[in-house]
PDB file of C-alpha atoms in Angstrom:
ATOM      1  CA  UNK Z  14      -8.821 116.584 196.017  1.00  0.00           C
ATOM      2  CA  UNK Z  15      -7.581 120.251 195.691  1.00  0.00           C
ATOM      3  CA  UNK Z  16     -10.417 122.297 198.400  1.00  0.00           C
ATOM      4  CA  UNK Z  17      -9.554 125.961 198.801  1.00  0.00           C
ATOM      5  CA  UNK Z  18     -12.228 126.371 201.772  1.00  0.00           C
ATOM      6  CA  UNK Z  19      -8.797 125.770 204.106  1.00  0.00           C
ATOM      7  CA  UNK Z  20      -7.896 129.361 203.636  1.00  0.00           C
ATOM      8  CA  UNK Z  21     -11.031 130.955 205.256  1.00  0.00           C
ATOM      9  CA  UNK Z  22      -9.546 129.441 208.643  1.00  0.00           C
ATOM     10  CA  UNK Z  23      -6.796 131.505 208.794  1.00  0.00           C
ATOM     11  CA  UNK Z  24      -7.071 134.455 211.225  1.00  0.00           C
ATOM     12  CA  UNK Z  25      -7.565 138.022 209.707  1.00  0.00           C
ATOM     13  CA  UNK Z  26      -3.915 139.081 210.405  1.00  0.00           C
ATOM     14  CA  UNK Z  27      -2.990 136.661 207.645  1.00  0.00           C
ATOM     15  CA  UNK Z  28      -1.053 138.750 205.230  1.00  0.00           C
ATOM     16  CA  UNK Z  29      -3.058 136.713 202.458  1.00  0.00           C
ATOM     17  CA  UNK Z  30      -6.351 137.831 201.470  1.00  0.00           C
ATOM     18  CA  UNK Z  31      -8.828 135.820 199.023  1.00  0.00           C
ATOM     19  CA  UNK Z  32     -10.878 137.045 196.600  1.00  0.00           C
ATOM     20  CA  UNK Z  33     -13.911 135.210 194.821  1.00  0.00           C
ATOM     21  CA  UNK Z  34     -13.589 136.175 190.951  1.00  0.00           C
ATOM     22  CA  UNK Z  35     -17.149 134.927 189.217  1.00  0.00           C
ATOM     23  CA  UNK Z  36     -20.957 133.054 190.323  1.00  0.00           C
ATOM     24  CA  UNK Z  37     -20.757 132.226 193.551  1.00  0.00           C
ATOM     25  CA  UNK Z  38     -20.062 128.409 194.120  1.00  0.00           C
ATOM     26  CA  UNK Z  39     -22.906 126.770 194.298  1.00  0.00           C
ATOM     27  CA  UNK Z  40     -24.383 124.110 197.311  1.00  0.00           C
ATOM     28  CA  UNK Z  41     -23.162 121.155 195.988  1.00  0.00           C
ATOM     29  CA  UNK Z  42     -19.872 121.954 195.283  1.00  0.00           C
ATOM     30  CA  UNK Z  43     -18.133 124.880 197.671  1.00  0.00           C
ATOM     31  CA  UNK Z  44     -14.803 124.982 196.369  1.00  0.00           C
ATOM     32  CA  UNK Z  45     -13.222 128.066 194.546  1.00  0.00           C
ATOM     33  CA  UNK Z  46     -12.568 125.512 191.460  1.00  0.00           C
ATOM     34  CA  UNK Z  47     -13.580 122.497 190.518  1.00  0.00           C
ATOM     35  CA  UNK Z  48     -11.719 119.206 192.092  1.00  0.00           C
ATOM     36  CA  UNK Z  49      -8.597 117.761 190.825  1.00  0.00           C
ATOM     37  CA  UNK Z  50      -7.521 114.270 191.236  1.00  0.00           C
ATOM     38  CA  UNK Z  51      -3.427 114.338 191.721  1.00  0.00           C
ATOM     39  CA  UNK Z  52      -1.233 111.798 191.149  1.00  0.00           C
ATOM     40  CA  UNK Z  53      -0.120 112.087 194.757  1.00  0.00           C
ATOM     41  CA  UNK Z  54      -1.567 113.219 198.107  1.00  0.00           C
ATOM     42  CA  UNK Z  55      -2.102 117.158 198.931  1.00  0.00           C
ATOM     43  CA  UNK Z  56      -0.233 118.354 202.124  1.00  0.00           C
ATOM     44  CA  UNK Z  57      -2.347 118.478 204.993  1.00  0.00           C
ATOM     45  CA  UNK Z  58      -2.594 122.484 206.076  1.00  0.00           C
ATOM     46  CA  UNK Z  59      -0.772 123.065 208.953  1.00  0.00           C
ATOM     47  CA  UNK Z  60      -1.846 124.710 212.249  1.00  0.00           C
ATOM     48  CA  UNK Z  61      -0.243 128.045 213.419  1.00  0.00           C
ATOM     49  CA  UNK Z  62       0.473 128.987 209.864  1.00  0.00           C
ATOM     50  CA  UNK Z  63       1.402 132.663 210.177  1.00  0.00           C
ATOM     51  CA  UNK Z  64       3.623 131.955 212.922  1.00  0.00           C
ATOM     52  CA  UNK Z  65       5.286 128.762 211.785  1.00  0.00           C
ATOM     53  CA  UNK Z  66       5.612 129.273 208.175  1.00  0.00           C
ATOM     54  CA  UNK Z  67       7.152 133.105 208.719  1.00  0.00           C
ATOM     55  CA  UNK Z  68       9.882 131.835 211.061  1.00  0.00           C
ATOM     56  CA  UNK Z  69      10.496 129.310 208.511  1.00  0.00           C
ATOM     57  CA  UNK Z  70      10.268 131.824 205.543  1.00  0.00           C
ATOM     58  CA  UNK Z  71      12.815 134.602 207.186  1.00  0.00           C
ATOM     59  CA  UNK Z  72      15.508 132.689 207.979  1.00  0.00           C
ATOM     60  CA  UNK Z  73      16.110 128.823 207.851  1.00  0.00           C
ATOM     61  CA  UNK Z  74      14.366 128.536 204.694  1.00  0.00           C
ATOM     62  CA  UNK Z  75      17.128 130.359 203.023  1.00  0.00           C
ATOM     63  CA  UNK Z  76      20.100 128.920 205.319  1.00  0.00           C
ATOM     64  CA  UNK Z  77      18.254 125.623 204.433  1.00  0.00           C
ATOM     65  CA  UNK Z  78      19.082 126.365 200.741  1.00  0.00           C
ATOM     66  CA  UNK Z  79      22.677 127.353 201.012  1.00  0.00           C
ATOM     67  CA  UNK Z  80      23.536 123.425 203.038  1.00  0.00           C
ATOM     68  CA  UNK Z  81      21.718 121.857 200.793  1.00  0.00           C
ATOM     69  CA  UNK Z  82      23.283 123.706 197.324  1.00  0.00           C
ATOM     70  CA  UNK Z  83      26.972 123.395 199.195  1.00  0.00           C
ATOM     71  CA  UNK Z  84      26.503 119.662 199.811  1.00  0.00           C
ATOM     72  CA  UNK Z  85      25.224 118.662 195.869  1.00  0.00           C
ATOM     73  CA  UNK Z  86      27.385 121.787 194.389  1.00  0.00           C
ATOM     74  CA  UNK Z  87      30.392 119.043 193.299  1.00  0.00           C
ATOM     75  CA  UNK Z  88      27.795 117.071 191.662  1.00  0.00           C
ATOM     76  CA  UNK Z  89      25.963 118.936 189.656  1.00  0.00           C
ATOM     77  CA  UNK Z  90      28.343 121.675 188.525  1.00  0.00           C
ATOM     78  CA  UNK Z  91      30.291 118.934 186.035  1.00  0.00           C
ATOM     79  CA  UNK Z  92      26.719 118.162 184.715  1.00  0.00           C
ATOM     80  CA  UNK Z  93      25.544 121.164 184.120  1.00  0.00           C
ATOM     81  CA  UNK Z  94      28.419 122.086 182.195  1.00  0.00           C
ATOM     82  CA  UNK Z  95      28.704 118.785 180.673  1.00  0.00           C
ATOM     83  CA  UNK Z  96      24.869 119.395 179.398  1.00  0.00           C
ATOM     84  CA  UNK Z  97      25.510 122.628 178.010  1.00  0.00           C
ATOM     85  CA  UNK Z  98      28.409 121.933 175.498  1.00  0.00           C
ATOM     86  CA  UNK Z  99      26.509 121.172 172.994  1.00  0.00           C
ATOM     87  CA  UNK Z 100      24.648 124.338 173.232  1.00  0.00           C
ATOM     88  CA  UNK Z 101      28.688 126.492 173.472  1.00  0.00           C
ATOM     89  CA  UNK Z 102      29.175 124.595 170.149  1.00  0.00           C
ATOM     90  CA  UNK Z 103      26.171 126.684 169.148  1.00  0.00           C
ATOM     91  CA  UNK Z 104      27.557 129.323 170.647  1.00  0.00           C
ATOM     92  CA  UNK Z 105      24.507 129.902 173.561  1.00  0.00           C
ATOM     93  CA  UNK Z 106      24.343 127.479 175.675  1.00  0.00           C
ATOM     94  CA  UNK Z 107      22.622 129.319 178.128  1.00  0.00           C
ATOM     95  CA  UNK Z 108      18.427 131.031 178.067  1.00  0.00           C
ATOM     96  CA  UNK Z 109      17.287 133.811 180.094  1.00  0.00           C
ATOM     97  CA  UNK Z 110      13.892 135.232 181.306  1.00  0.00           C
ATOM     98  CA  UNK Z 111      13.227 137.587 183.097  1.00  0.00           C
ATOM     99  CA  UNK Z 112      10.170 136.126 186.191  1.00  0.00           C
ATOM    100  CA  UNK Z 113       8.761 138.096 188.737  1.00  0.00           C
ATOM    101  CA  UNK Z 114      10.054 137.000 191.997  1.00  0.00           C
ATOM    102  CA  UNK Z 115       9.118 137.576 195.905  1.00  0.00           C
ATOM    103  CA  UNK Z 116       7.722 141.128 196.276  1.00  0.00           C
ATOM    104  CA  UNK Z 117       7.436 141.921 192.647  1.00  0.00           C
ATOM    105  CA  UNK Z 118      11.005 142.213 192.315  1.00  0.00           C
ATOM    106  CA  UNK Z 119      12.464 141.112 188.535  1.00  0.00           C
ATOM    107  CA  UNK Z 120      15.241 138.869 187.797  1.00  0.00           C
ATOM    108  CA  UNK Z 121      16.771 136.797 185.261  1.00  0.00           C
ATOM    109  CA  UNK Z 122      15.736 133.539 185.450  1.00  0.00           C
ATOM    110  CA  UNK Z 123      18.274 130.729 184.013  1.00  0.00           C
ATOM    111  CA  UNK Z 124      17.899 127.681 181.804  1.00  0.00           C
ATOM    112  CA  UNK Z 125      19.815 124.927 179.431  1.00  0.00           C
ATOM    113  CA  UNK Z 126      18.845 126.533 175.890  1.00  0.00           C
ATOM    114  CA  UNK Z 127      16.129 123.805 174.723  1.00  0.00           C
ATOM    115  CA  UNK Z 128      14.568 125.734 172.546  1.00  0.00           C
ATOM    116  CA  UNK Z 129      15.244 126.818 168.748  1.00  0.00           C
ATOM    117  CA  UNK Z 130      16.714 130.945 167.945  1.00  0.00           C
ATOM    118  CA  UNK Z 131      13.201 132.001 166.564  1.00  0.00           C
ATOM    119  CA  UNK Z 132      11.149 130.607 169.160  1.00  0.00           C
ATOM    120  CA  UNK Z 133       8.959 133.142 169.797  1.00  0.00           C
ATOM    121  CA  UNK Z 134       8.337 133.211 165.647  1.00  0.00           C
ATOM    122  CA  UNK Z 135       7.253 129.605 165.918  1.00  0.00           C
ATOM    123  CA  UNK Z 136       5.084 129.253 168.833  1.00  0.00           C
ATOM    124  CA  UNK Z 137       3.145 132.799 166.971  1.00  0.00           C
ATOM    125  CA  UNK Z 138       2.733 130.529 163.493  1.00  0.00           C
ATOM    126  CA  UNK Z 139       1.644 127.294 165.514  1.00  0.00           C
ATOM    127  CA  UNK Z 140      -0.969 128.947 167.395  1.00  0.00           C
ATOM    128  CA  UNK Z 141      -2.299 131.142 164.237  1.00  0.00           C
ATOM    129  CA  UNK Z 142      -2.357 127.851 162.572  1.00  0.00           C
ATOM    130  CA  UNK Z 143      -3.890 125.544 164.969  1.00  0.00           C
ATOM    131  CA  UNK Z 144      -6.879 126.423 166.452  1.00  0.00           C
ATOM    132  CA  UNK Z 145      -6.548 123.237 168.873  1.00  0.00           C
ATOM    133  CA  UNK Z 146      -2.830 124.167 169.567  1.00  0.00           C
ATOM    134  CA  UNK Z 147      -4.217 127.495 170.658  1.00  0.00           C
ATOM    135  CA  UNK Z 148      -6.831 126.588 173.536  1.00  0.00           C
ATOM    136  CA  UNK Z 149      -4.348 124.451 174.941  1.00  0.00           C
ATOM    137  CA  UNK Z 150      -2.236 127.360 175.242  1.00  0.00           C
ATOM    138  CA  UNK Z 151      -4.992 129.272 176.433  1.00  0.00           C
ATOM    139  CA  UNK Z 152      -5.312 126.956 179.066  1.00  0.00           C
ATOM    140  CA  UNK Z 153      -2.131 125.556 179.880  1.00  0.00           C
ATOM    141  CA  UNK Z 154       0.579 128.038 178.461  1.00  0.00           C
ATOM    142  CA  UNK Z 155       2.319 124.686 177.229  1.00  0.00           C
ATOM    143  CA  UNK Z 156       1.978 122.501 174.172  1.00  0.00           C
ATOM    144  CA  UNK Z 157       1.814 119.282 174.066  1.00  0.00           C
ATOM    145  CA  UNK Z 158       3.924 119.370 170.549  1.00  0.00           C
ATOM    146  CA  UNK Z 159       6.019 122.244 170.891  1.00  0.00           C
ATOM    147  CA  UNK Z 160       7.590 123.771 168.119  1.00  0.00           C
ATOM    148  CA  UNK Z 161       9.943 125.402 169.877  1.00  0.00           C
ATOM    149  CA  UNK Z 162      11.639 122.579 171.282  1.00  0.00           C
ATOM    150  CA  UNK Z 163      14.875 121.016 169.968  1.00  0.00           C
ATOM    151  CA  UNK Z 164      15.452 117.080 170.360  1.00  0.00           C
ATOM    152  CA  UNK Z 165      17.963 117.336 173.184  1.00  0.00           C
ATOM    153  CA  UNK Z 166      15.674 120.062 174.942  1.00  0.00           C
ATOM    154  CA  UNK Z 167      12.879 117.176 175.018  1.00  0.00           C
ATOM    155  CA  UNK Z 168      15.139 115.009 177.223  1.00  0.00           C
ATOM    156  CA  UNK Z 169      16.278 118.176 178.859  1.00  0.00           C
ATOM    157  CA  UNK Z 170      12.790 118.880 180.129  1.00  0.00           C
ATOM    158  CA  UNK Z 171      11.377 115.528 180.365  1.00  0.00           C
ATOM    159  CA  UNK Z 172      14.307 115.013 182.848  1.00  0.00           C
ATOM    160  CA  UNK Z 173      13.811 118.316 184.170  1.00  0.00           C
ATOM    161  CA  UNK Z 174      17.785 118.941 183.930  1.00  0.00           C
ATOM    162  CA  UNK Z 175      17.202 121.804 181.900  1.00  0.00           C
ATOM    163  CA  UNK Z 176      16.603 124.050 185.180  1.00  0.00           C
ATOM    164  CA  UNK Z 177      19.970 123.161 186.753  1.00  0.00           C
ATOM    165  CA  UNK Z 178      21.334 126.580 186.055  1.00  0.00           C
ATOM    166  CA  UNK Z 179      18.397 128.109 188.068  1.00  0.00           C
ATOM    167  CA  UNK Z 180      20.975 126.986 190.993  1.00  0.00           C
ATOM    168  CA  UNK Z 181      22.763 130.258 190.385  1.00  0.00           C
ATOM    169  CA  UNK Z 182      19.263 132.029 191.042  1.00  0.00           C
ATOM    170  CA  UNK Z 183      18.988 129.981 194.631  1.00  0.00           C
ATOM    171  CA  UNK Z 184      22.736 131.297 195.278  1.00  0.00           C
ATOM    172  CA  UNK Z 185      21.928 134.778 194.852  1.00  0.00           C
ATOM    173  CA  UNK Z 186      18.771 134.425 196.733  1.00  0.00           C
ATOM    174  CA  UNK Z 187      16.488 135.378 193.774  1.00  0.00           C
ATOM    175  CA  UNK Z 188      14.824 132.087 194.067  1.00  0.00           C
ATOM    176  CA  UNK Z 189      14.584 129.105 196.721  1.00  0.00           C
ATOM    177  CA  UNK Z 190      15.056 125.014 195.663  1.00  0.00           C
ATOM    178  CA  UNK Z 191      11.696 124.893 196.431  1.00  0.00           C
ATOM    179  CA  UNK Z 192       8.496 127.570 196.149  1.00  0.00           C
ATOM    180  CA  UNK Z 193       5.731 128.018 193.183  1.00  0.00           C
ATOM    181  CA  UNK Z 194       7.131 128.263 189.637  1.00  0.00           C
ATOM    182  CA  UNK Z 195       8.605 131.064 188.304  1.00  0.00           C
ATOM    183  CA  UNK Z 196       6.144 133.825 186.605  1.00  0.00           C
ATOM    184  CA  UNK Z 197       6.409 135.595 183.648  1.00  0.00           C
ATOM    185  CA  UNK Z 198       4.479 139.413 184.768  1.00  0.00           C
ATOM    186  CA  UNK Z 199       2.002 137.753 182.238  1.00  0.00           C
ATOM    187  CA  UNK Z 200       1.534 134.590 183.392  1.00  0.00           C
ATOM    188  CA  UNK Z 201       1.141 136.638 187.402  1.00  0.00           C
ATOM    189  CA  UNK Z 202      -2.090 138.793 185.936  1.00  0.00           C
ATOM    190  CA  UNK Z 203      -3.665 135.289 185.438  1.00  0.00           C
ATOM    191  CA  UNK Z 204      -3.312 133.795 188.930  1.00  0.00           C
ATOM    192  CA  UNK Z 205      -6.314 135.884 190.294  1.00  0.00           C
ATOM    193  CA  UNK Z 206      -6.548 135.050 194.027  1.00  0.00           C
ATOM    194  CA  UNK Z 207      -2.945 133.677 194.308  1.00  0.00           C
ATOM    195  CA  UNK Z 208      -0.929 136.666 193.137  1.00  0.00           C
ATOM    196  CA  UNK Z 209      -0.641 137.980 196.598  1.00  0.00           C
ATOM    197  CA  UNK Z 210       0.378 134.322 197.548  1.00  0.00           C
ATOM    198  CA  UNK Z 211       3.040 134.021 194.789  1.00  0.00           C
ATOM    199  CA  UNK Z 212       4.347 137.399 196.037  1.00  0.00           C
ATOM    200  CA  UNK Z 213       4.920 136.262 198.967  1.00  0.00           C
ATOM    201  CA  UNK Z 214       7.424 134.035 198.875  1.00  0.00           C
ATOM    202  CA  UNK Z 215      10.621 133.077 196.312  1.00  0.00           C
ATOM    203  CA  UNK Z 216       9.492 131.161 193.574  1.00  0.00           C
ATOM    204  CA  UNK Z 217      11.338 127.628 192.896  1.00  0.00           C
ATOM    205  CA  UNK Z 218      13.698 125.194 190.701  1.00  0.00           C
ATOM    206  CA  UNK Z 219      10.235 122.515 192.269  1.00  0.00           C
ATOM    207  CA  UNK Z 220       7.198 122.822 194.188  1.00  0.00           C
ATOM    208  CA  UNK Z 221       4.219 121.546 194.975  1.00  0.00           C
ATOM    209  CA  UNK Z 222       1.842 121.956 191.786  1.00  0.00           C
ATOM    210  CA  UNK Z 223       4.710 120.359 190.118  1.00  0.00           C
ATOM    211  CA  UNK Z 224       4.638 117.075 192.088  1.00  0.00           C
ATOM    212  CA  UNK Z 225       0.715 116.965 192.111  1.00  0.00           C
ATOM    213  CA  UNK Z 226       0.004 117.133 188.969  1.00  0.00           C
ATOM    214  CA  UNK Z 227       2.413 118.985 187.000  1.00  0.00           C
ATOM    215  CA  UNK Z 228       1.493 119.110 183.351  1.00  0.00           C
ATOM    216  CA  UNK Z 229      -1.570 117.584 183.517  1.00  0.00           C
ATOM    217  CA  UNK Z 230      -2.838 121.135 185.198  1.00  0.00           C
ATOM    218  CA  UNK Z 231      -4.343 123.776 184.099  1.00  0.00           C
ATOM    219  CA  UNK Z 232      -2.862 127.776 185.174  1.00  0.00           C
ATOM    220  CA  UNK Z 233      -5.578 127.932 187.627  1.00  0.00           C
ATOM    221  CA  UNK Z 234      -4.951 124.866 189.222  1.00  0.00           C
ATOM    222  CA  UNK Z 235      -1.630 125.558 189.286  1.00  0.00           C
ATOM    223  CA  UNK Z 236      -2.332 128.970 190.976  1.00  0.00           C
ATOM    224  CA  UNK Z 237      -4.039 126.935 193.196  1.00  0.00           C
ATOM    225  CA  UNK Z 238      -1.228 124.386 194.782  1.00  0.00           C
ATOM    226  CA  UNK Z 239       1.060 127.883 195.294  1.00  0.00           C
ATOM    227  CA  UNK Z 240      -1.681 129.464 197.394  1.00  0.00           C
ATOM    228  CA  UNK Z 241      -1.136 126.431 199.228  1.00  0.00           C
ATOM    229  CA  UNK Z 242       2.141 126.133 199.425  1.00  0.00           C
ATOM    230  CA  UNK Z 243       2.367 129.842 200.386  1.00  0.00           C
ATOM    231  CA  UNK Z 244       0.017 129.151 203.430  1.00  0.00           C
ATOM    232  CA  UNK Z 245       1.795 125.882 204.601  1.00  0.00           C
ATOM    233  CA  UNK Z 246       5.263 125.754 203.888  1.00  0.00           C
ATOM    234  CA  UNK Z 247       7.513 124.153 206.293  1.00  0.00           C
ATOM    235  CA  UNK Z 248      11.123 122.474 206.242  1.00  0.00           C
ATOM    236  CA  UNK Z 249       8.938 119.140 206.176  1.00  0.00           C
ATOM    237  CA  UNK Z 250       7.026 119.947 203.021  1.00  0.00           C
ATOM    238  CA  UNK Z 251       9.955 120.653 201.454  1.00  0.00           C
ATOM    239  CA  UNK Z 252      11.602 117.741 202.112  1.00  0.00           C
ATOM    240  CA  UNK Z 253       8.331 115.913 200.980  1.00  0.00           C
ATOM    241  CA  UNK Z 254       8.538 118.393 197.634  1.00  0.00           C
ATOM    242  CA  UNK Z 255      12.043 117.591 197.027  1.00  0.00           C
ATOM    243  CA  UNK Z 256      11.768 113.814 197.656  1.00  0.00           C
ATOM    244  CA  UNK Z 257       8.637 113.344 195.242  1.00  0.00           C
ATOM    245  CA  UNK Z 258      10.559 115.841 192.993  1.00  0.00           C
ATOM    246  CA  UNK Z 259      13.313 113.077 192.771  1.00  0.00           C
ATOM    247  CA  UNK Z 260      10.744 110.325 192.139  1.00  0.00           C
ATOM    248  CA  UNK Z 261       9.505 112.271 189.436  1.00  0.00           C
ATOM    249  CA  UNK Z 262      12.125 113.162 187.135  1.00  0.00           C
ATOM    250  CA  UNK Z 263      13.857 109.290 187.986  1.00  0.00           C
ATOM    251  CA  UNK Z 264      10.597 108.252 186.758  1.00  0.00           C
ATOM    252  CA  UNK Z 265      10.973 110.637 183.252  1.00  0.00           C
ATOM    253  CA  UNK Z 266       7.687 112.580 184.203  1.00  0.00           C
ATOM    254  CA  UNK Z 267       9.567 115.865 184.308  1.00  0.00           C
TER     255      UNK Z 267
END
């Protein structure tokens, strides 16, 4: 179960600071939200956190990224660009967004095109025309029945393969293979307690809300899983995050 009462350990030269939005919890229950049963087990937090996870964070973290992108670079550059022919047919085979990254700093954040050209149109009629369609949003910022989504995007994003491009945002060092999802500056005035966390370090192509759960969470519990990943990230959790990451799109769950 997902307990936030790890963070109050940390010493006060932690650059992360928490802040309790609403009631104060109450004696039988002392976590900042309510327990979550995940599909696999959370990371134990690790000791020396400020020191450890910095080191890790400055430097090899990033070198880390480049081995790893140079090794599976021959590999997946044929199927990315095998993937996105049918969207050149189309004429753009390619979708953009700009996310907030580390720092506040903007970028463009790549996909495979999955959705349709009036997207935005679509998801505004579905939600003005179903109420239930709507909360779900409200809570999730996904549908379960998109709209939006063309056939081949489905298997795109069930696979996961859609975010391949986002390798070009690891290359220029915009983003990391692994860290908490990329934000929309919407999406970041949400996260309450776990902006400053999500600031912190580069978001990812996986992480760790997204093998713990993934769309069976809500945005808060999703804000939760970064704060911890911002407070324990290590090379071992990422190898941990990137071999349940493999798991999960093998297994379709993507």
């Amino acid at each position: 179960m997902l307990n936030l009462e790890f963070v109050k350990q940390f010493p006060k030269s932690s650059p992360y600071r928490v802040q309790q939005i609403g009631p104060p919890p109450s004696r039988r229950s002392r976590t900042v939200m309510p327990p979550i049963q995940s599909t696999y087990p959370l990371y134990p937090a690790a000791t020396g956190v400020a020191s450890t996870s910095d080191r890790y964070r400055r430097g090899l973290k990033r070198l880390f990224d480049l081995l790893l992108l140079a090794t599976l670079a021959p590999l997946i550059v044929p199927v990315v660009l095998l993937l996105a022919l049918p969207g050149m047919i189309a004429g753009a085979p390619f979708y953009g967004h700009v996310r907030v990254g580390r720092d506040g700093r903007r970028f463009t954040c790549w996909k495979l095109r999955t959705m349709v050209r009036d997207a935005d149109a679509a998801l505004v009629r579905r939600l003005q025309a179903d109420p239930h369609a709507a909360e779900q949003w409200r809570r999730y910022r996904k549908l379960t029945d998109d709209p939006r989504i063309t056939r081949l995007g489905r298997l795109l994003r069930r696979t996961s393969l859609d975010e391949l491009p986002q390798l070009l945002n690891v290359l220029r060092g915009e983003m990391s293979l692994v860290g908490p999802r990329p934000l929309t500056a919407e999406e970041l005035q949400d996260y309450g307690a776990a902006r400053q966390a999500y600031l912190h370090v580069l978001p990812g192509i996986t992480g760790l809300w997204q093998v713990s759960g993934r769309n069976a969470l809500t945005l808060s519990q999703r804000a939760a899983f970064d704060m911890q990943y911002a407070h324990t990230l290590s090379l071992w959790l990422d190898l941990r995050i990137l071999l349940r990451t493999a798991r999960v799109v093998l297994q379709g769950r993507g």
